[in-house]
Coordinates of C-alpha atoms in Angstrom, one line a residue:
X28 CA -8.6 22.5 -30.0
X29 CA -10.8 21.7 -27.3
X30 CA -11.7 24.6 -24.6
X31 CA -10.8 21.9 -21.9
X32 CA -7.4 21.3 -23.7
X33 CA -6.9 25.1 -24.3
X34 CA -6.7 25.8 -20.7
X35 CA -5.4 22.5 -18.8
X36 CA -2.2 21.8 -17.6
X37 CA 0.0 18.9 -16.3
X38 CA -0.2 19.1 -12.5
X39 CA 3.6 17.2 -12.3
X40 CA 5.3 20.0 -15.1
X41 CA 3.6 23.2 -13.5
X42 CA 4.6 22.5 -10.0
X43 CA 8.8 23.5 -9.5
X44 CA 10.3 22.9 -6.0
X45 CA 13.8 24.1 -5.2
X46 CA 16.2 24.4 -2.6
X47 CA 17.5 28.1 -2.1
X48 CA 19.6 29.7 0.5
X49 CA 20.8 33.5 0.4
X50 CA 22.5 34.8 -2.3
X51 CA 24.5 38.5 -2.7
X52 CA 21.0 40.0 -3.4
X53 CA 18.6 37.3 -3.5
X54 CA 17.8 33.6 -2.8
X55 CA 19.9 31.4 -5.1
X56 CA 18.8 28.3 -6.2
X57 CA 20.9 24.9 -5.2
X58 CA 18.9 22.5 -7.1
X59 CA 15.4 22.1 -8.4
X60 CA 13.2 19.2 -9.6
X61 CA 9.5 18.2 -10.3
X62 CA 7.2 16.0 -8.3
X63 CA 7.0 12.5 -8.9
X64 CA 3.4 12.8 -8.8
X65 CA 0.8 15.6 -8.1
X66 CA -2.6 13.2 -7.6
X67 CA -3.0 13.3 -3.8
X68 CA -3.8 17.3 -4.3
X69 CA -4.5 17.8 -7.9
X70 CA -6.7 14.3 -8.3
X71 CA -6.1 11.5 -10.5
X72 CA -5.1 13.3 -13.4
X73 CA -2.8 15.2 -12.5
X74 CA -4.4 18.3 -14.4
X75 CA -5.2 21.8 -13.5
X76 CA -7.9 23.9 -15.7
X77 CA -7.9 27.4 -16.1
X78 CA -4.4 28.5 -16.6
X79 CA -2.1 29.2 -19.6
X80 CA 1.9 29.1 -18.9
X81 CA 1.2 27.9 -15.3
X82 CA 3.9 28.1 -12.8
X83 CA 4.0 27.0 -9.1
X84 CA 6.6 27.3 -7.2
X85 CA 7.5 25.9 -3.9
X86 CA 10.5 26.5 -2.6
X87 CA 12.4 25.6 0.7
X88 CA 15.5 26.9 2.5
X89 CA 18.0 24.0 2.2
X90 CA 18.7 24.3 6.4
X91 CA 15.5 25.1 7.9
X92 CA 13.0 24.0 5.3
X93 CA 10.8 27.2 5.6
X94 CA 8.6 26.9 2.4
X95 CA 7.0 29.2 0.3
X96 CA 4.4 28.8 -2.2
X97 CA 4.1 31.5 -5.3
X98 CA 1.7 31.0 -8.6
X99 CA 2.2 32.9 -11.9
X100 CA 0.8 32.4 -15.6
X101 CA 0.1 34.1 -18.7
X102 CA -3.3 33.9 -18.6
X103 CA -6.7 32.8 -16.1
X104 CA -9.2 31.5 -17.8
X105 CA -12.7 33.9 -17.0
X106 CA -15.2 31.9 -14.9
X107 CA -18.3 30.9 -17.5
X108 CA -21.2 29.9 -15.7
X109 CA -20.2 27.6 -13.0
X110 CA -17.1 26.7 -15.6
X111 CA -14.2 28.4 -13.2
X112 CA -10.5 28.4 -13.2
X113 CA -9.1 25.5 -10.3
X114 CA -8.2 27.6 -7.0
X115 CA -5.0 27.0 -6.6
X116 CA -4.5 28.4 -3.2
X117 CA -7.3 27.0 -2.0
X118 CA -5.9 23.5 -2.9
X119 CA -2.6 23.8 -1.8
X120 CA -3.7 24.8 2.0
X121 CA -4.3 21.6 3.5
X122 CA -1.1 20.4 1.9
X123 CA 1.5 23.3 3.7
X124 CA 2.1 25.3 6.5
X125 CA 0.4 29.0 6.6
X126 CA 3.5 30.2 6.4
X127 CA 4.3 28.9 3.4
X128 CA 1.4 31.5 1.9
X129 CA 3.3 35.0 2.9
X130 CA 4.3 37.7 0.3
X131 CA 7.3 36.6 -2.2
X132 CA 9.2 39.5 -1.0
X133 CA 8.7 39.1 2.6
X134 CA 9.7 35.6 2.3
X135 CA 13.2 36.6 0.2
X136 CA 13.7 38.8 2.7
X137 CA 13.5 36.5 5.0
X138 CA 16.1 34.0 3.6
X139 CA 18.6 36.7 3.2
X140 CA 18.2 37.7 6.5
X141 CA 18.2 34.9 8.8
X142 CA 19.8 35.7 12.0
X143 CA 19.2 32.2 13.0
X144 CA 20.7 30.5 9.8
X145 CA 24.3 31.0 10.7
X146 CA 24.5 29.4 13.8
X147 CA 21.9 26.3 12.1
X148 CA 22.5 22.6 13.5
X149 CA 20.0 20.0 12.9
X150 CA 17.5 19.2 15.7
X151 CA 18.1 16.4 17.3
X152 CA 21.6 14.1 17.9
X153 CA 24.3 13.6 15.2
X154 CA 24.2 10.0 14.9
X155 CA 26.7 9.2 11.4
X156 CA 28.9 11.1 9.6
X157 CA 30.1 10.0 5.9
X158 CA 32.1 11.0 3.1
X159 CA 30.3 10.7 -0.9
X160 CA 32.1 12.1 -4.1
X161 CA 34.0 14.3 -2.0
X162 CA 31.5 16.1 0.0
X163 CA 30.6 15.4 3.8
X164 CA 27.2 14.6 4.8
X165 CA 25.3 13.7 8.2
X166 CA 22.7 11.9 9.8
X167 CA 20.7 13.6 12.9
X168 CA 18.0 11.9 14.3
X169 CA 15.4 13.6 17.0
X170 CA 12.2 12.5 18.7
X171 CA 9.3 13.9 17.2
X172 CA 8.2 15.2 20.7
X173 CA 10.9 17.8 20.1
X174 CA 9.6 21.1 18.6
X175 CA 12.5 22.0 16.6
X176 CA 12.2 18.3 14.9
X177 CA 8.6 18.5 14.7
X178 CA 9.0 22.2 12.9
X179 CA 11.3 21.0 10.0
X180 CA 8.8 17.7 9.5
X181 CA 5.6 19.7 9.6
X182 CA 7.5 21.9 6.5
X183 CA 8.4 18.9 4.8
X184 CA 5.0 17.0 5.0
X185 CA 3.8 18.1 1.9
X186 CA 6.8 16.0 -0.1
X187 CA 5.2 13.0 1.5
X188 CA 2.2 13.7 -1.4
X189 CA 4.6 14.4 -4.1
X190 CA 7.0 11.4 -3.7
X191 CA 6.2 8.7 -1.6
X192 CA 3.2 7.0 -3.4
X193 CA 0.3 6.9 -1.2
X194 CA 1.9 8.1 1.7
X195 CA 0.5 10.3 4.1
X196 CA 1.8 13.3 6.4
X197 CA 2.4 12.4 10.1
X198 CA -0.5 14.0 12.6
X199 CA 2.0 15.9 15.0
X200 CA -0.2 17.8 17.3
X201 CA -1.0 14.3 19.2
X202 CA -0.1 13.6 22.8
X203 CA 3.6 14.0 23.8
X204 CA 4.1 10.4 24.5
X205 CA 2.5 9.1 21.1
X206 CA 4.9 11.7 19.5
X207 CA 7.6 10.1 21.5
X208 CA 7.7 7.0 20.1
X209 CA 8.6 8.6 16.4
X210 CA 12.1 9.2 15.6
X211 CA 13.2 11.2 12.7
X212 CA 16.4 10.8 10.9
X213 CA 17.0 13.9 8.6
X214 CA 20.3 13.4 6.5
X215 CA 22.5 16.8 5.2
X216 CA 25.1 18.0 3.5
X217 CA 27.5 20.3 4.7
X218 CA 27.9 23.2 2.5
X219 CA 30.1 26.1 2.1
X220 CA 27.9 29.0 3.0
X221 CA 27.0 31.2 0.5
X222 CA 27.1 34.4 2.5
X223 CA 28.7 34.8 6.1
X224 CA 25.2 34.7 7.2
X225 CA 23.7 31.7 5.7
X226 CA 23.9 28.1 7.1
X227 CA 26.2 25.2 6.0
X228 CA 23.4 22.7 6.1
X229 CA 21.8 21.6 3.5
X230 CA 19.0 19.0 3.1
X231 CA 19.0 15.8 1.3
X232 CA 16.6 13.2 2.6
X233 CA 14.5 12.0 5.9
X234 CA 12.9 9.4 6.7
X235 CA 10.6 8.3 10.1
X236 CA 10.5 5.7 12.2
X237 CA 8.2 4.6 15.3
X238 CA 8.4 1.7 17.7
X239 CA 5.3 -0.5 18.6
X240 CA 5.3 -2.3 21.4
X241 CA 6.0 -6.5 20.9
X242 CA 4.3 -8.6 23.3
X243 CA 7.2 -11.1 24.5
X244 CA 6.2 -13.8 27.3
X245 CA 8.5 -15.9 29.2
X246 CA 7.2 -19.4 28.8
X247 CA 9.7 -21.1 31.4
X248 CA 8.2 -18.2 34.0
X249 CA 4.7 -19.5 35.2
X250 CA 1.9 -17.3 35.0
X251 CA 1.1 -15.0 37.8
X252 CA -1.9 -13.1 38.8
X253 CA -0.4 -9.9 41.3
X254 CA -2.2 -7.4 42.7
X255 CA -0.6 -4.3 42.8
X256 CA -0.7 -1.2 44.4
X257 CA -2.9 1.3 42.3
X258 CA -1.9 3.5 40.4
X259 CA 0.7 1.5 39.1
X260 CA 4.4 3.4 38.0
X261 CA 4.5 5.1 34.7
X262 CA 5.2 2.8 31.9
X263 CA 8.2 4.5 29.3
X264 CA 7.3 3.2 26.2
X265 CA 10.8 3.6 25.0
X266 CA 11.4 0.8 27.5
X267 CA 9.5 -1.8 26.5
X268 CA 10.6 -4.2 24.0
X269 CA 9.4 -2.8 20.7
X270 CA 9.6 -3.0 16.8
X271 CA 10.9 -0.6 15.1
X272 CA 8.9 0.4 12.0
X273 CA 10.3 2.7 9.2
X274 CA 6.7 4.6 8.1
X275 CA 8.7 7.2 5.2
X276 CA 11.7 7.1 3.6
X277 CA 12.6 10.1 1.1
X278 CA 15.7 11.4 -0.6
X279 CA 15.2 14.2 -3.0
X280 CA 15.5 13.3 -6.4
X281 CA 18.7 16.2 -6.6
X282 CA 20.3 13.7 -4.7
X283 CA 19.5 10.2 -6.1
X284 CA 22.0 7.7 -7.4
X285 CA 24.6 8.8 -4.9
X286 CA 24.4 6.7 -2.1
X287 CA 22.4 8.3 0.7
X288 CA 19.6 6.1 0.6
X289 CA 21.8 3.1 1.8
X290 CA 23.4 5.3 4.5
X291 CA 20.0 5.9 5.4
X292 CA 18.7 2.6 5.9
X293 CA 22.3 1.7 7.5
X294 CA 22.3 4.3 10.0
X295 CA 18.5 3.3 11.5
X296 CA 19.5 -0.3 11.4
X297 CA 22.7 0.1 13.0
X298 CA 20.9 2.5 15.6
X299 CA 18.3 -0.4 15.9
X300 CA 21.2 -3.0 16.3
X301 CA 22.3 -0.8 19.3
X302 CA 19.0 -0.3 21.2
X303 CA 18.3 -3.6 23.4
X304 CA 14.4 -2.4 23.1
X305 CA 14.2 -3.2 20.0
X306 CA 13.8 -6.6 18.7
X307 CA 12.9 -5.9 15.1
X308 CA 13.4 -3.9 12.5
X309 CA 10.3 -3.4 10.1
X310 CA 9.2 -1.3 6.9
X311 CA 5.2 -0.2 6.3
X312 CA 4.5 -0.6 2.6
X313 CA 7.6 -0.4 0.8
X314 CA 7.7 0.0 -3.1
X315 CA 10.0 -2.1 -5.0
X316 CA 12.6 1.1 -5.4
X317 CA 12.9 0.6 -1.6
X318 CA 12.9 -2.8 -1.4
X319 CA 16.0 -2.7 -4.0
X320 CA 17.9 -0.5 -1.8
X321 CA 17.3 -3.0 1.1
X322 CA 17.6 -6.0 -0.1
X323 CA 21.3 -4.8 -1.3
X324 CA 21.7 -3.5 1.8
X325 CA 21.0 -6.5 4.0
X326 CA 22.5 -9.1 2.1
X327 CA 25.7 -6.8 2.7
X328 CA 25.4 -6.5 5.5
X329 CA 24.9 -10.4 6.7
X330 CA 27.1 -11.8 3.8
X331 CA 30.1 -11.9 6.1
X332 CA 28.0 -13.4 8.7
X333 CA 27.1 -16.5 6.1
X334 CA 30.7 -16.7 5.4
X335 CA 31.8 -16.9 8.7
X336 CA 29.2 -19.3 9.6
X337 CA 29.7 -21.4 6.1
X338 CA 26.2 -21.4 5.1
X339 CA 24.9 -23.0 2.0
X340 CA 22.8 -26.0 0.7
X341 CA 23.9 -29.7 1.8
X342 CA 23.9 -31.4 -1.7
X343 CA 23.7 -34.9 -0.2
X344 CA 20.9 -33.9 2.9
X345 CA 20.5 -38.0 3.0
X346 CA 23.9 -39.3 2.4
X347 CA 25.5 -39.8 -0.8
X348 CA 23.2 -43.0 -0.8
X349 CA 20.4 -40.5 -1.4
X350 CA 21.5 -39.6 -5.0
X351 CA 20.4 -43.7 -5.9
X352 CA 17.1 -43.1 -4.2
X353 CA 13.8 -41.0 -4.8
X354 CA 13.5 -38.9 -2.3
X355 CA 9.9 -37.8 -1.5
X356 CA 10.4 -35.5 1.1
X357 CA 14.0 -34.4 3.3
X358 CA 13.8 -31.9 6.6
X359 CA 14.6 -28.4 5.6
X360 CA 17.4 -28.7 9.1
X361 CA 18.9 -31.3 7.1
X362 CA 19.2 -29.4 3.9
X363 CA 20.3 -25.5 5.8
X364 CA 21.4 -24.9 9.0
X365 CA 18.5 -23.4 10.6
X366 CA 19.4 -23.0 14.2
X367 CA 22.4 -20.7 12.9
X368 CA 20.5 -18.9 11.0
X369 CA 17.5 -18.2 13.3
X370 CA 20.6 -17.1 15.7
X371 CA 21.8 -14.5 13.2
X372 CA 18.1 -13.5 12.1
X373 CA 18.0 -12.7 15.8
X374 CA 21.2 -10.9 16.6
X375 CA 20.9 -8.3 13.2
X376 CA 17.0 -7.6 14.1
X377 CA 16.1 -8.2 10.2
X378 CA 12.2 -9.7 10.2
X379 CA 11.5 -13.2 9.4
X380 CA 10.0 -13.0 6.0
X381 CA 13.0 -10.4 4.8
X382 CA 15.7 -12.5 6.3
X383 CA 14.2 -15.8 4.5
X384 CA 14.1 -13.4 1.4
X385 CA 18.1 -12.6 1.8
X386 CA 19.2 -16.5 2.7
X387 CA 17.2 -17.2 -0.3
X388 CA 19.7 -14.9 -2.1
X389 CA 22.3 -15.8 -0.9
X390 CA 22.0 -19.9 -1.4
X391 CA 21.2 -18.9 -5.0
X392 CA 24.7 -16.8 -5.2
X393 CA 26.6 -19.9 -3.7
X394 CA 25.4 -21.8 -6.6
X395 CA 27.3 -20.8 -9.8
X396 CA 25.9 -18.6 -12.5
X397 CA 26.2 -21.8 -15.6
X398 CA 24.4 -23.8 -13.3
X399 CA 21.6 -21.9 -12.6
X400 CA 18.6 -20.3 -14.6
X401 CA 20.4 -17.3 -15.4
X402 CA 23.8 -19.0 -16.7
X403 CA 21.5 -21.5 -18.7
X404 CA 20.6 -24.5 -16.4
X405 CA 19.0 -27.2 -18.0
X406 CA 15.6 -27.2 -15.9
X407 CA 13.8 -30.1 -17.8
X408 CA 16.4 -32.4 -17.5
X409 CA 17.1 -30.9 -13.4
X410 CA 13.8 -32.3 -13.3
X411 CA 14.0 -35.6 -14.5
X412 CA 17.0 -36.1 -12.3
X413 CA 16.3 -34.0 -8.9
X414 CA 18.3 -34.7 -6.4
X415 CA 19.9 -37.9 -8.3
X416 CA 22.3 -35.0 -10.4
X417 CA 25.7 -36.1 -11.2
X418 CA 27.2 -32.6 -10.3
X419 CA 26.9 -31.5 -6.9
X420 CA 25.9 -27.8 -8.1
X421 CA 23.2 -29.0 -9.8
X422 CA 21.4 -30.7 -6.9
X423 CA 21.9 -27.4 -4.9
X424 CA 20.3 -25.6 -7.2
X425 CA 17.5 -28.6 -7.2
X426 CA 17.1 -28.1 -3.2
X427 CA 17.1 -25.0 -3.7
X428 CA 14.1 -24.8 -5.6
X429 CA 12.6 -26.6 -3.6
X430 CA 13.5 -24.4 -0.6
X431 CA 11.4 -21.7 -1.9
X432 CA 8.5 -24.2 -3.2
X433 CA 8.5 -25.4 0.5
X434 CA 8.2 -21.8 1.8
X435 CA 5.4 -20.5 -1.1
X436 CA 3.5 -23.7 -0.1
X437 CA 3.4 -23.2 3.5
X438 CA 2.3 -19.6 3.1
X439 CA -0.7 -20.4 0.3
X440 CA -1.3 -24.0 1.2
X441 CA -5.4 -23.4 1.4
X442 CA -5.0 -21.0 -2.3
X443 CA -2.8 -24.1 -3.6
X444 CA -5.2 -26.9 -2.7
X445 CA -8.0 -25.4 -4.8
X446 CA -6.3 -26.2 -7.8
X447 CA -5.6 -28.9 -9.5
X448 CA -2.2 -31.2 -8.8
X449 CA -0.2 -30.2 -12.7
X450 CA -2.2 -26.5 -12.0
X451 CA -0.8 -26.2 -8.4
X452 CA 2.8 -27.5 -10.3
X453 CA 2.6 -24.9 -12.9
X454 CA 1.9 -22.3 -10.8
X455 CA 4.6 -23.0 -8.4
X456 CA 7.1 -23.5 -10.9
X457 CA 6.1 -19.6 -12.3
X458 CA 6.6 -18.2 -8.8
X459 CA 10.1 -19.7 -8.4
X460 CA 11.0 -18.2 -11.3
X461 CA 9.9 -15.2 -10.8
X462 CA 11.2 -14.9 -7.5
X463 CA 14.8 -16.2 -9.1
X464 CA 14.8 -13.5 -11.6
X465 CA 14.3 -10.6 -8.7
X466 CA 17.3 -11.6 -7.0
X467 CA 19.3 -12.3 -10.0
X468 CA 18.6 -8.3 -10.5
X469 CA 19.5 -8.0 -7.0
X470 CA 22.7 -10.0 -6.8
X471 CA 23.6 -8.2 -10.2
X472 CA 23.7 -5.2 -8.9
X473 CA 25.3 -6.1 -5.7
X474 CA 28.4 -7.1 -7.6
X475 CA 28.1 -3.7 -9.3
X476 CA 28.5 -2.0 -6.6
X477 CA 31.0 -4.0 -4.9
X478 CA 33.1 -3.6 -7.9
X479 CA 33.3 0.0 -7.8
X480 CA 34.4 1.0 -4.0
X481 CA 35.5 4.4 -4.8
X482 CA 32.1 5.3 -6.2
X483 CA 29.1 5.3 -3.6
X484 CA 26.2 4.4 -5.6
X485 CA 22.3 3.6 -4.6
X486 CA 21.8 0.4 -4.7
X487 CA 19.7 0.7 -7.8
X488 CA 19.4 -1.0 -11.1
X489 CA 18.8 1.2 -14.5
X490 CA 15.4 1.2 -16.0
X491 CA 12.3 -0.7 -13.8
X492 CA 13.5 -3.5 -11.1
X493 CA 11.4 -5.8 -11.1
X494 CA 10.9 -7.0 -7.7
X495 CA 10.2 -10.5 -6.2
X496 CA 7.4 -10.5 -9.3
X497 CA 4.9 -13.5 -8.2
X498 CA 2.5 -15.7 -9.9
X499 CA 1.0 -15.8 -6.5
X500 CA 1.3 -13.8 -3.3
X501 CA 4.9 -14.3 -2.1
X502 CA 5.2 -12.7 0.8
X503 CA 3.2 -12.5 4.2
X504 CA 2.6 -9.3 6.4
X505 CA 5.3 -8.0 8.0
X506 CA 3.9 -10.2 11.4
X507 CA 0.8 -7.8 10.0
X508 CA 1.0 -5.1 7.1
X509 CA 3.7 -5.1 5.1
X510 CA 3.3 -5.3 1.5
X511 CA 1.4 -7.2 -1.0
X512 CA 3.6 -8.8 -3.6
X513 CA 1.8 -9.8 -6.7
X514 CA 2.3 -7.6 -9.7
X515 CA -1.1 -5.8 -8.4
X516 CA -0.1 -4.6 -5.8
X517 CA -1.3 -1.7 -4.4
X518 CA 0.3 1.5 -3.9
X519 CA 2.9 1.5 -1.1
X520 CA 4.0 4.1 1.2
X521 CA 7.6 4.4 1.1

């Protein structure tokens, strides 16, 4: 065996972070997990040198957060030459709080006796309240120019490198109005306290949010040049129209599969619903886990609204003359009611390309499941006939394909028209599929969910999702940033 092998660990299986709160004698533990990934602090490896039977632990008190950090092993490698054990401390520092580094026994102490922890409520405003296999959970959300908020973030920052890919910790010693425009939503479980002297909060996820201002201008108002008295009144940034953009999204993997993800993303949507500021609701970089959990989310949330508003394709957008003729091209108003939908897009706040992503969905589910690609359509012969198909189903499906061909050719026209017309076909026709297949995964486990209403599930599938996978670039920026979506694409944030 190699020296190098001899003494290196796996970064992900050394590090153990739990969530304690006092016991009769000593901290207890209320759940404990690894991290997804060590290779913001530990490098792209993920290894450590120098140690046999490595242990780091980071722990947390499930109300306040207040971490602690304590290393043990069996054995330290002796430093040969400039060949030296890693310094553990030393990497961890930038990573957490100084207080994180105090004695183990002052820090034990400390959780046992907490004069604070009793009377514990979450910074900020209680903003939901739900119920989840029997157990009560809530929602606060808080500015991040509050100190108590911007004390239980600045101990939870060093999750950010260990689950959300790529992510990285907020700066909180800026201004107070930057601060101001970040809202945190911390979600908790109330728990029975484990001594009369302990809290009955514990943690289960956060995420963060900030607004950016959206320039709107008022095109029947002429322009006008005024010359105002200087200095000019204090501008609120929390009352100027604004997007709102979730930046990190995190529920501890203790709690995963149960549900608080979706309540999550429900609660800052409603909240964002409720704020006339806000015209638009936005994610940075979200990973396809997140984008599951969305997508579920929002076509639940506006499927009623289609319903209502009896959405779906026109089979006939040309009269049922049209199915005689060879149609070369049709308006996509006379195929899908686009005013309507632009005036729901606008009411729930969803962003363009997202909302285009959930009609999509939800044109495919009108269709039914033997006449689509999933229920084993007959695509050559869809093809030969188009929009000349007997059953009326079938020439859905047709426009529909050629709904999303429209769309993937507006946004790559110049990428398109570099390649040859049967290339620029080919291609196409991948990137439809593709895109079919992610929201057959979608819609699948949509119904799953739907059909179980006593059990609050994430809206997850089992194994990998596969997300909108493209032949080519599907989506565009989020107005400027979101997400790449080929199948390299880089690491998000969320």
């Amino acid at each position: 065996m190699a020296l190098e092998d001899e003494w290196t660990c796996d970064a992900n299986d050394a590090l153990h972070i739990t969530i304690v709160q006092p016991g009769e004698t000593k901290p207890k533990t209320l759940s404990a997990f690894h991290p997804q990934f060590t290779y913001p602090i530990f490098g792209d490896e993920e290894q450590i040198f120098g140690y046999k039977g490595l242990i780091i632990r980071l722990r947390f008190a499930a109300h306040d957060l207040r971490p602690h950090i304590h290393i043990s092993y069996d054995d330290r490698f002796r430093a040969v030459g400039e060949v030296t054990a890693a310094d553990i401390l030393g990497i961890l520092k930038p990573f957490a709080p100084e207080e994180a580094f105090i004695n183990l026994a002052d820090y034990e102490q400390a959780i046992q006796d907490d004069p604070e922890a009793k009377d514990f409520t979450p910074p900020g405003k209680l903003v939901n309240t739900y119920q989840a296999d029997e157990r009560t959970y809530e929602i606060w959300a808080g500015s991040l120019a509050d100190p108590a908020v911007r004390l239980i973030l600045d101990r939870a920052q060093i999750l950010v490198s260990l689950f959300i890919e790529a992510g990285t910790p907020l700066e909180t010693d800026d201004p107070e109005w930057t601060l101001d425009r970040w809202m945190i939503y911390f979600v908790y479980e109330k728990v029975k306290p484990s001594t009369p002297s302990s809290s009955s909060y514990s943690i289960v996820g956060y995420a963060t949010t900030y607004r950016y201002w959206l320039y709107q201008r008022d095109r029947s108002v002429p322009p006008v040049v005024k010359d105002d008295a200087f200095p000019l009144p204090e501008i609120k940034l929390s009352e100027l129209p604004s997007r709102l953009r979730i930046a990190q999204f995190l529920i501890l993997p203790s709690h995963h599969r149960a549900g608080h993800g979706t309540h999550l993303y429900t609660t800052i949507h409603t909240s964002c619903i409720a704020d006339p500021t806000i015209i638009e609701l936005t994610v940075e970089d979200p990973n396809e886990s997140f984008d599951a959990l969305r997508d579920a989310a929002d076509f639940c949330l506006l499927q009623p609204e289609f319903e209502k508003y009896q959405v779906d394709i026109n089979p006939d957008p040309r009269g049922a003359y049209s199915r005689k003729e060879r149609i070369q091209s049709v308006p996509t108003a006379e195929l899908i009611p686009i005013k309507t939908l632009e005036g729901i897009r606008a009411s729930f706040k969803i962003e363009s390309t997202q909302f285009a992503h959930i009609v999509e969905m939800y044109l495919l589910s009108r269709i039914p499941e033997s006449h689509r690609l999933a229920g084993g359509a007959n695509l050559a012969r869809l093809l030969i006939k188009k929009a000349r198909a007997e059953d009326p189903n079938d020439r859905r499906y047709y426009w529909w394909r050629v709904l999303i061909k429209q769309r993937l050719f507006k946004k790559h026209k110049e990428l398109l028209q570099e390649l040859e017309v049967l290339d620029r076909v080919e291609k196409l026709d991948d990137t439809v599929r593709n895109v079919e297949e992610g929201y057959e995964i979608t819609l699948s486990a949509v119904k799953e969910r739907l059909s179980e209403p006593a059990v609050e599930q994430a809206v997850v599938t089992s194994g990998p999702r596969q997300k909108r996978k493209l032949a080519i670039e599907d989506d565009e920026d989020e107005q400027d940033e979101d997400a790449d979506e080929t199948e390299l694409a880089k690491r998000p944030k969320i």
